Amino acid sequence: MVKVRKNVDEMHGYVPGEQPRGEGWIKLNTNENVECSPAALAALRSIDADDLRLYPDAQANELRAQLARRHSVELDQVMIGNGSDDILTLLFRAICDPGDTVVFTMPSYSLYPVLSQIQGAKSIEIRLGPDFELPVRRLSSIRAAIVFITNPNNPAGTWYPPDQIADICESGQNLVVVDEAYADYSGADCVELVSRYANICIVRSLSKAYGLAGVRIGYSLSSGELSAALRKVKDSYNVGRPSQIAALAALTDEDWAQESWRRTAERRDWLADRLTLDLRLKVHPSRANFILVDLGDYSAADAMTFLRERKILVRHFADDPLVDNCLRITVGTQAELEVLVEALGSALENQKPATAK
Ligand code: PMP
C-alpha cells in the first residue's frame, strides 16, 4: 500500500455536478452557459499543427495584456489559470502553511474546503444570514490567512456591494479572495478595489459568461506581488495553446458577450416569475446565471428525484440547513426552462404539502 499524506487519506475529494451520458438530458445543474462564444469557436476551428505541437506561452502574455486592458490594471497584476479552480488551488499553495486558518462562508462553493484539506489548513465556516447576507463583522474578526467571498454567491446568486468587501479588506485580513466566477452576469464587480487594497485578489472565469467551461480559462487580478507569487507556484505550462487562442478570441467579441448576458438575465427573470407567480414558490433574488428556489412545504429532494426521472438535472444541497429544501436551477434555453417549469409543477402536484417532507 502506497503511503498517502494523512489529510489526503482522510478527506473526501470534490464531487462535481453530474455530467450525464447519452442524449435527451436537460442539464440545469452546473451553471454552464447555453451558448458559447462564436469567436472562440471560429478561432479553435482554425488552429493548426503548430498550435498542438508547440508549447504554449507559459505566462500567456497576450491574454494577460488583453485582460489588463479590459480591467484597466497593469499586466503584472493579471495571472491566468486552467479555469478559476486552478487559481484557487494556486492561492492555497502560495499562501497557506499547514495549520493556517482559512475562512469561507457557508453555503458557498464546495471546492474551498476541499482545497483547504489538501493543504492541511484549518477551515472555519461562517454562516451567511437567512437571506444570504454577508456577515461582514465575523468575516473581519477571525484572523485568517485567506478569507473567501463568492460574489455573486453560489448557490443563491446574491450580490454584495464593494463597500462590504472593502470593510473586510480594511479589517487587516491577510488576503481577501473575491470569487467572481459569475460577476459578468451581475453587471457589477469589485475590480476597483484592486487599486485600493494590496490584500485583495479577484478571481474570474470565462467558463460561464463566455460559454468556455470546456476550455478552462480563469484569471486573477491582484497586486503585482501576489500575482508574482502565484506565478512561482503554478504548473510550468498551466494553460494550453488552444485555450489561450479561444480565450483571446472570446474577449475580442464583447458585443456577443454583452448580448448573451442580457439574454440570460431575461430568461432568468422569466423563470423566477413562473416559479413565484405560477408555482407560488420563493425564489431568492439572483444576479447570476442560476436561481435558487425554496420548495417551502414541498420536498426538494423528492422534486429533484422526480425531475431526474424525467431527465432534467438540477442541483440539491442536502447537507446545508439554509438550502437543504431548495433547488439550484441553471438558466437553460427558453425551451428547456419551459419543460422544467411544467415538470416541477407536476412534481409539486405529486406531493402532499406539509406532509411531504
Ligand atoms: N467559483 C465558483 C463560485 C464556481 O461556482 C465555479 C464553478 N463550479 C468555479 C469557481 C470554477 O469555475 P472554473 O474553474 O470553470 O473557472
Short mmCIF file of C-alpha atoms and ligand atoms in Angstrom, two decimals:
data_model
loop_
_atom_site.label_atom_id
_atom_site.label_comp_id
_atom_site.label_asym_id
_atom_site.label_seq_id
_atom_site.Cartn_x
_atom_site.Cartn_y
_atom_site.Cartn_z
CA MET A 1 0.00 0.00 0.00
CA VAL A 2 1.46 3.36 -1.01
CA LYS A 3 1.73 5.88 1.83
CA VAL A 4 -0.54 8.86 1.17
CA ARG A 5 -0.44 12.10 3.23
CA LYS A 6 -2.71 11.66 6.26
CA ASN A 7 -5.01 14.57 5.43
CA VAL A 8 -5.40 13.37 1.84
CA ASP A 9 -6.11 9.84 3.03
CA GLU A 10 -8.83 11.11 5.37
CA MET A 11 -10.53 13.60 3.05
CA HIS A 12 -13.31 13.21 0.51
CA GLY A 13 -12.41 14.71 -2.85
CA TYR A 14 -14.51 17.35 -4.61
CA VAL A 15 -17.69 15.94 -6.12
CA PRO A 16 -18.51 17.76 -9.37
CA GLY A 17 -22.09 18.12 -10.59
CA GLU A 18 -23.33 15.21 -12.68
CA GLN A 19 -22.33 15.21 -16.36
CA PRO A 20 -24.83 12.74 -17.82
CA ARG A 21 -24.05 10.39 -20.68
CA GLY A 22 -26.40 9.90 -23.59
CA GLU A 23 -28.95 12.08 -25.31
CA GLY A 24 -32.06 13.88 -24.20
CA TRP A 25 -30.96 15.37 -20.89
CA ILE A 26 -31.92 18.87 -19.80
CA LYS A 27 -28.84 19.88 -17.88
CA LEU A 28 -29.54 22.65 -15.40
CA ASN A 29 -27.14 21.55 -12.65
CA THR A 30 -23.68 23.04 -13.31
CA ASN A 31 -24.32 26.63 -14.42
CA GLU A 32 -22.87 26.31 -17.90
CA ASN A 33 -23.88 28.91 -20.49
CA VAL A 34 -26.33 27.60 -23.11
CA GLU A 35 -24.27 29.31 -25.83
CA CYS A 36 -20.55 29.60 -26.41
CA SER A 37 -18.56 32.50 -27.81
CA PRO A 38 -18.82 32.14 -31.61
CA ALA A 39 -15.48 33.97 -31.98
CA ALA A 40 -13.79 31.38 -29.75
CA LEU A 41 -15.31 28.52 -31.72
CA ALA A 42 -14.15 30.04 -35.03
CA ALA A 43 -10.63 30.58 -33.64
CA LEU A 44 -10.43 27.00 -32.43
CA ARG A 45 -11.60 25.73 -35.83
CA SER A 46 -8.66 27.47 -37.48
CA ILE A 47 -5.83 26.28 -35.22
CA ASP A 48 -3.00 24.49 -36.99
CA ALA A 49 -0.48 21.76 -36.24
CA ASP A 50 1.91 24.19 -34.55
CA ASP A 51 -0.77 25.07 -32.01
CA LEU A 52 -0.81 21.44 -30.92
CA ARG A 53 2.90 20.64 -31.48
CA LEU A 54 4.46 23.59 -29.69
CA TYR A 55 4.39 24.51 -26.02
CA PRO A 56 2.21 27.48 -25.17
CA ASP A 57 3.46 30.84 -23.87
CA ALA A 58 4.00 29.83 -20.22
CA GLN A 59 2.92 33.28 -19.00
CA ALA A 60 0.05 33.70 -21.50
CA ASN A 61 1.25 37.26 -22.05
CA GLU A 62 -1.07 38.19 -24.91
CA LEU A 63 -4.08 37.05 -22.92
CA ARG A 64 -2.85 38.82 -19.79
CA ALA A 65 -2.39 42.03 -21.79
CA GLN A 66 -5.93 41.76 -23.14
CA LEU A 67 -7.34 41.25 -19.64
CA ALA A 68 -5.21 44.06 -18.21
CA ARG A 69 -6.76 46.40 -20.81
CA ARG A 70 -10.25 45.08 -20.11
CA HIS A 71 -9.96 45.76 -16.40
CA SER A 72 -7.65 48.83 -16.51
CA VAL A 73 -4.90 47.20 -14.44
CA GLU A 74 -1.20 46.55 -15.16
CA LEU A 75 -0.04 43.41 -16.96
CA ASP A 76 1.79 42.16 -13.87
CA GLN A 77 -1.44 42.22 -11.85
CA VAL A 78 -3.04 39.52 -14.03
CA MET A 79 -2.44 35.81 -13.64
CA ILE A 80 -4.02 33.14 -15.89
CA GLY A 81 -5.20 29.74 -14.70
CA ASN A 82 -6.54 26.48 -16.09
CA GLY A 83 -10.03 27.56 -15.07
CA SER A 84 -10.58 29.62 -11.95
CA ASP A 85 -10.31 26.38 -9.95
CA ASP A 86 -6.61 26.42 -10.84
CA ILE A 87 -6.26 29.97 -9.48
CA LEU A 88 -7.96 28.91 -6.24
CA THR A 89 -5.51 25.99 -5.94
CA LEU A 90 -2.55 28.31 -6.54
CA LEU A 91 -3.79 30.70 -3.88
CA PHE A 92 -3.82 27.91 -1.30
CA ARG A 93 -0.41 26.71 -2.45
CA ALA A 94 1.17 30.15 -2.30
CA ILE A 95 -0.47 31.50 0.87
CA CYS A 96 -1.35 28.71 3.31
CA ASP A 97 1.06 26.85 5.53
CA PRO A 98 -0.35 23.66 7.08
CA GLY A 99 -2.34 24.65 10.15
CA ASP A 100 -3.13 28.17 8.87
CA THR A 101 -6.73 29.30 9.21
CA VAL A 102 -8.89 29.77 6.14
CA VAL A 103 -12.33 31.35 6.38
CA PHE A 104 -15.21 30.98 3.96
CA THR A 105 -18.94 31.47 4.06
CA MET A 106 -21.48 28.66 4.18
CA PRO A 107 -23.10 27.83 1.91
CA SER A 108 -20.72 28.63 -0.91
CA TYR A 109 -18.53 26.88 -3.44
CA SER A 110 -17.78 23.41 -2.07
CA LEU A 111 -14.28 23.33 -3.57
CA TYR A 112 -12.88 25.73 -0.92
CA PRO A 113 -12.98 23.22 1.99
CA VAL A 114 -11.51 20.51 -0.26
CA LEU A 115 -8.54 22.70 -1.22
CA SER A 116 -8.12 23.65 2.42
CA GLN A 117 -7.94 19.98 3.41
CA ILE A 118 -5.41 19.19 0.69
CA GLN A 119 -3.18 21.96 2.02
CA GLY A 120 -3.66 20.89 5.65
CA ALA A 121 -5.20 24.26 6.53
CA LYS A 122 -7.84 24.76 9.21
CA SER A 123 -11.24 25.70 7.75
CA ILE A 124 -13.63 28.00 9.58
CA GLU A 125 -17.09 28.17 8.05
CA ILE A 126 -19.13 31.32 8.70
CA ARG A 127 -22.83 31.06 8.01
CA LEU A 128 -24.47 33.55 5.68
CA GLY A 129 -27.59 35.29 7.03
CA PRO A 130 -31.09 33.87 6.44
CA ASP A 131 -31.36 35.85 3.20
CA PHE A 132 -27.73 35.12 2.30
CA GLU A 133 -26.47 38.38 3.80
CA LEU A 134 -22.69 38.65 4.17
CA PRO A 135 -21.63 38.50 7.85
CA VAL A 136 -19.09 41.30 7.39
CA ARG A 137 -18.22 41.68 11.08
CA ARG A 138 -17.48 38.00 11.62
CA LEU A 139 -15.52 37.77 8.37
CA SER A 140 -13.43 40.69 9.59
CA SER A 141 -12.83 39.47 13.12
CA ILE A 142 -11.45 35.93 12.75
CA ARG A 143 -7.77 36.23 11.77
CA ALA A 144 -7.16 34.16 8.67
CA ALA A 145 -4.55 33.54 6.00
CA ILE A 146 -7.35 33.79 3.42
CA VAL A 147 -11.00 34.86 3.60
CA PHE A 148 -13.06 33.63 0.63
CA ILE A 149 -16.14 35.52 -0.53
CA THR A 150 -18.16 34.35 -3.53
CA ASN A 151 -19.74 37.32 -5.31
CA PRO A 152 -22.38 36.82 -6.60
CA ASN A 153 -22.59 33.91 -4.23
CA ASN A 154 -23.28 30.33 -5.15
CA PRO A 155 -25.91 28.83 -4.73
CA ALA A 156 -28.25 31.85 -4.35
CA GLY A 157 -26.76 34.41 -6.74
CA THR A 158 -26.82 37.16 -4.08
CA TRP A 159 -24.58 40.12 -4.93
CA TYR A 160 -22.57 42.01 -2.29
CA PRO A 161 -21.58 45.64 -2.95
CA PRO A 162 -17.88 46.60 -2.96
CA ASP A 163 -18.13 48.63 0.27
CA GLN A 164 -18.87 45.42 2.21
CA ILE A 165 -15.80 43.74 0.71
CA ALA A 166 -13.75 46.90 1.34
CA ASP A 167 -14.68 46.75 5.05
CA ILE A 168 -13.27 43.21 5.26
CA CYS A 169 -10.07 44.28 3.45
CA GLU A 170 -9.70 47.20 5.85
CA SER A 171 -10.05 44.93 8.87
CA GLY A 172 -6.47 43.85 8.19
CA GLN A 173 -7.09 40.29 6.95
CA ASN A 174 -4.00 38.85 5.28
CA LEU A 175 -5.84 38.20 1.99
CA VAL A 176 -9.46 38.57 0.87
CA VAL A 177 -10.27 36.47 -2.19
CA VAL A 178 -13.38 37.57 -4.06
CA ASP A 179 -14.50 34.72 -6.29
CA GLU A 180 -16.31 36.50 -9.14
CA ALA A 181 -16.94 33.43 -11.33
CA TYR A 182 -20.45 34.81 -12.07
CA ALA A 183 -19.76 38.55 -11.88
CA ASP A 184 -20.17 39.21 -15.61
CA TYR A 185 -23.86 38.36 -15.24
CA SER A 186 -24.36 40.79 -12.39
CA GLY A 187 -23.28 43.90 -14.30
CA ALA A 188 -21.06 44.95 -11.38
CA ASP A 189 -17.86 43.79 -9.74
CA CYS A 190 -15.22 44.62 -7.13
CA VAL A 191 -12.31 45.17 -9.52
CA GLU A 192 -11.93 48.83 -8.46
CA LEU A 193 -10.80 47.54 -5.04
CA VAL A 194 -7.62 46.05 -6.54
CA SER A 195 -6.12 49.52 -6.91
CA ARG A 196 -7.07 50.39 -3.31
CA TYR A 197 -6.05 47.28 -1.35
CA ALA A 198 -2.92 45.13 -1.51
CA ASN A 199 -4.74 42.34 0.36
CA ILE A 200 -7.43 41.59 -2.23
CA CYS A 201 -7.46 39.09 -5.07
CA ILE A 202 -10.33 38.96 -7.56
CA VAL A 203 -10.83 35.58 -9.24
CA ARG A 204 -12.70 35.48 -12.56
CA SER A 205 -13.71 32.78 -15.03
CA LEU A 206 -14.51 32.57 -18.73
CA SER A 207 -16.37 29.28 -18.12
CA LYS A 208 -19.87 30.65 -17.69
CA ALA A 209 -20.07 34.14 -19.11
CA TYR A 210 -18.22 33.29 -22.33
CA GLY A 211 -19.51 29.71 -22.59
CA LEU A 212 -15.99 28.25 -22.31
CA ALA A 213 -16.26 25.79 -19.40
CA GLY A 214 -14.69 23.09 -21.57
CA VAL A 215 -11.75 25.33 -22.50
CA ARG A 216 -10.70 26.01 -18.87
CA ILE A 217 -9.67 29.64 -18.51
CA GLY A 218 -9.74 31.61 -15.27
CA TYR A 219 -7.69 34.54 -14.06
CA SER A 220 -6.89 36.67 -11.06
CA LEU A 221 -6.49 40.41 -10.57
CA SER A 222 -4.38 41.41 -7.59
CA SER A 223 -1.27 43.31 -6.58
CA GLY A 224 1.77 42.61 -8.76
CA GLU A 225 3.48 40.99 -5.74
CA LEU A 226 0.72 38.44 -5.18
CA SER A 227 0.49 37.76 -8.90
CA ALA A 228 4.26 37.06 -8.97
CA ALA A 229 3.89 34.64 -6.04
CA LEU A 230 1.13 32.76 -7.88
CA ARG A 231 3.31 32.53 -10.99
CA LYS A 232 6.07 30.93 -8.92
CA VAL A 233 3.84 28.05 -7.79
CA LYS A 234 1.89 27.36 -10.98
CA ASP A 235 2.49 24.39 -13.26
CA SER A 236 5.05 25.38 -15.88
CA TYR A 237 2.55 25.43 -18.76
CA ASN A 238 -0.75 25.64 -16.95
CA VAL A 239 -2.82 26.91 -19.90
CA GLY A 240 -2.65 25.23 -23.30
CA ARG A 241 -2.31 26.98 -26.64
CA PRO A 242 -5.84 26.20 -27.88
CA SER A 243 -7.26 27.55 -24.62
CA GLN A 244 -5.26 30.79 -24.89
CA ILE A 245 -6.37 31.19 -28.51
CA ALA A 246 -10.04 30.60 -27.66
CA ALA A 247 -9.95 32.99 -24.70
CA LEU A 248 -8.30 35.77 -26.68
CA ALA A 249 -10.91 35.46 -29.42
CA ALA A 250 -13.78 35.42 -26.92
CA LEU A 251 -12.53 38.58 -25.24
CA THR A 252 -12.40 40.45 -28.54
CA ASP A 253 -16.12 39.79 -29.11
CA GLU A 254 -17.57 41.82 -26.24
CA ASP A 255 -20.77 42.60 -28.18
CA TRP A 256 -21.70 38.94 -28.31
CA ALA A 257 -20.85 38.53 -24.61
CA GLN A 258 -22.95 41.51 -23.51
CA GLU A 259 -25.90 40.25 -25.56
CA SER A 260 -25.52 36.74 -24.15
CA TRP A 261 -25.58 38.10 -20.58
CA ARG A 262 -28.65 40.20 -21.39
CA ARG A 263 -30.47 37.20 -22.88
CA THR A 264 -29.55 35.10 -19.83
CA ALA A 265 -30.90 37.73 -17.43
CA GLU A 266 -34.14 37.89 -19.44
CA ARG A 267 -34.67 34.12 -19.22
CA ARG A 268 -33.64 34.10 -15.54
CA ASP A 269 -36.29 36.70 -14.74
CA TRP A 270 -38.88 34.80 -16.79
CA LEU A 271 -38.08 31.62 -14.82
CA ALA A 272 -38.24 33.44 -11.47
CA ASP A 273 -41.66 34.86 -12.42
CA ARG A 274 -43.04 31.47 -13.38
CA LEU A 275 -41.81 29.86 -10.16
CA THR A 276 -43.13 32.64 -7.93
CA LEU A 277 -46.33 33.63 -9.74
CA ASP A 278 -47.46 30.27 -11.16
CA LEU A 279 -46.00 27.72 -8.73
CA ARG A 280 -46.09 30.06 -5.69
CA LEU A 281 -42.55 29.21 -4.60
CA LYS A 282 -39.97 31.55 -3.07
CA VAL A 283 -37.09 32.48 -5.36
CA HIS A 284 -34.04 34.23 -3.97
CA PRO A 285 -33.06 37.35 -5.98
CA SER A 286 -30.17 36.29 -8.22
CA ARG A 287 -27.63 38.28 -10.21
CA ALA A 288 -26.05 35.16 -11.71
CA ASN A 289 -27.00 32.63 -14.41
CA PHE A 290 -28.86 30.42 -11.93
CA ILE A 291 -31.59 30.78 -9.36
CA LEU A 292 -32.25 29.17 -6.01
CA VAL A 293 -35.85 28.22 -5.40
CA ASP A 294 -37.18 27.31 -1.96
CA LEU A 295 -39.68 24.46 -2.12
CA GLY A 296 -41.38 25.54 1.12
CA ASP A 297 -43.83 22.86 2.22
CA TYR A 298 -42.76 20.53 -0.55
CA SER A 299 -39.68 18.31 -0.52
CA ALA A 300 -36.77 19.50 -2.64
CA ALA A 301 -35.14 16.06 -2.52
CA ASP A 302 -38.29 14.37 -3.86
CA ALA A 303 -38.74 17.06 -6.52
CA MET A 304 -35.15 16.57 -7.65
CA THR A 305 -35.68 12.82 -7.96
CA PHE A 306 -38.94 13.38 -9.86
CA LEU A 307 -37.14 15.73 -12.29
CA ARG A 308 -34.19 13.38 -12.69
CA GLU A 309 -36.53 10.55 -13.68
CA ARG A 310 -37.65 12.86 -16.50
CA LYS A 311 -34.03 13.51 -17.49
CA ILE A 312 -33.94 17.02 -16.00
CA LEU A 313 -30.92 17.70 -13.81
CA VAL A 314 -30.95 20.42 -11.14
CA ARG A 315 -28.77 20.79 -8.02
CA HIS A 316 -29.85 19.94 -4.49
CA PHE A 317 -27.56 20.65 -1.50
CA ALA A 318 -28.76 18.12 1.06
CA ASP A 319 -26.28 18.87 3.83
CA ASP A 320 -26.73 22.61 4.42
CA PRO A 321 -29.73 23.65 6.57
CA LEU A 322 -30.06 27.04 4.83
CA VAL A 323 -30.58 25.46 1.43
CA ASP A 324 -31.49 21.82 2.05
CA ASN A 325 -35.04 22.39 0.87
CA CYS A 326 -34.00 24.41 -2.16
CA LEU A 327 -33.08 23.57 -5.73
CA ARG A 328 -30.49 25.49 -7.73
CA ILE A 329 -31.51 25.76 -11.35
CA THR A 330 -29.19 26.94 -14.11
CA VAL A 331 -30.74 29.33 -16.63
CA GLY A 332 -31.02 26.97 -19.62
CA THR A 333 -32.58 27.68 -23.02
CA GLN A 334 -36.12 29.05 -23.08
CA ALA A 335 -37.41 25.65 -24.30
CA GLU A 336 -35.58 23.82 -21.50
CA LEU A 337 -36.95 26.19 -18.87
CA GLU A 338 -40.49 25.73 -20.16
CA VAL A 339 -40.13 21.95 -19.80
CA LEU A 340 -38.62 22.44 -16.32
CA VAL A 341 -41.47 24.66 -15.10
CA GLU A 342 -44.06 22.19 -16.37
CA ALA A 343 -42.26 19.21 -14.80
CA LEU A 344 -41.67 20.99 -11.48
CA GLY A 345 -45.40 21.83 -11.37
CA SER A 346 -46.16 18.12 -11.81
CA ALA A 347 -43.57 17.24 -9.14
CA LEU A 348 -45.36 19.51 -6.67
CA GLU A 349 -48.79 18.15 -7.58
CA ASN A 350 -47.38 14.71 -6.92
CA GLN A 351 -46.52 15.66 -3.34
CA LYS A 352 -48.83 16.43 -0.50
CA PRO A 353 -47.96 19.84 1.01
CA ALA A 354 -46.87 19.88 4.67
CA THR A 355 -46.77 16.11 4.94
CA ALA A 356 -44.39 15.61 2.06
CA LYS A 357 -41.13 16.43 3.88
N1 PMP B 1 -16.06 29.60 -8.39
C1 PMP B 1 -17.37 29.31 -8.27
C2 PMP B 1 -18.17 30.05 -7.27
C3 PMP B 1 -17.96 28.33 -9.08
O1 PMP B 1 -19.26 28.03 -8.94
C4 PMP B 1 -17.16 27.67 -10.03
C5 PMP B 1 -17.76 26.62 -10.94
N2 PMP B 1 -18.15 25.46 -10.37
C6 PMP B 1 -15.80 27.98 -10.11
C7 PMP B 1 -15.29 28.97 -9.29
C8 PMP B 1 -14.88 27.27 -11.04
O2 PMP B 1 -15.04 27.66 -12.35
P1 PMP B 1 -13.97 27.35 -13.46
O3 PMP B 1 -12.86 26.51 -12.86
O4 PMP B 1 -14.70 26.63 -14.53
O5 PMP B 1 -13.44 28.69 -13.92
#
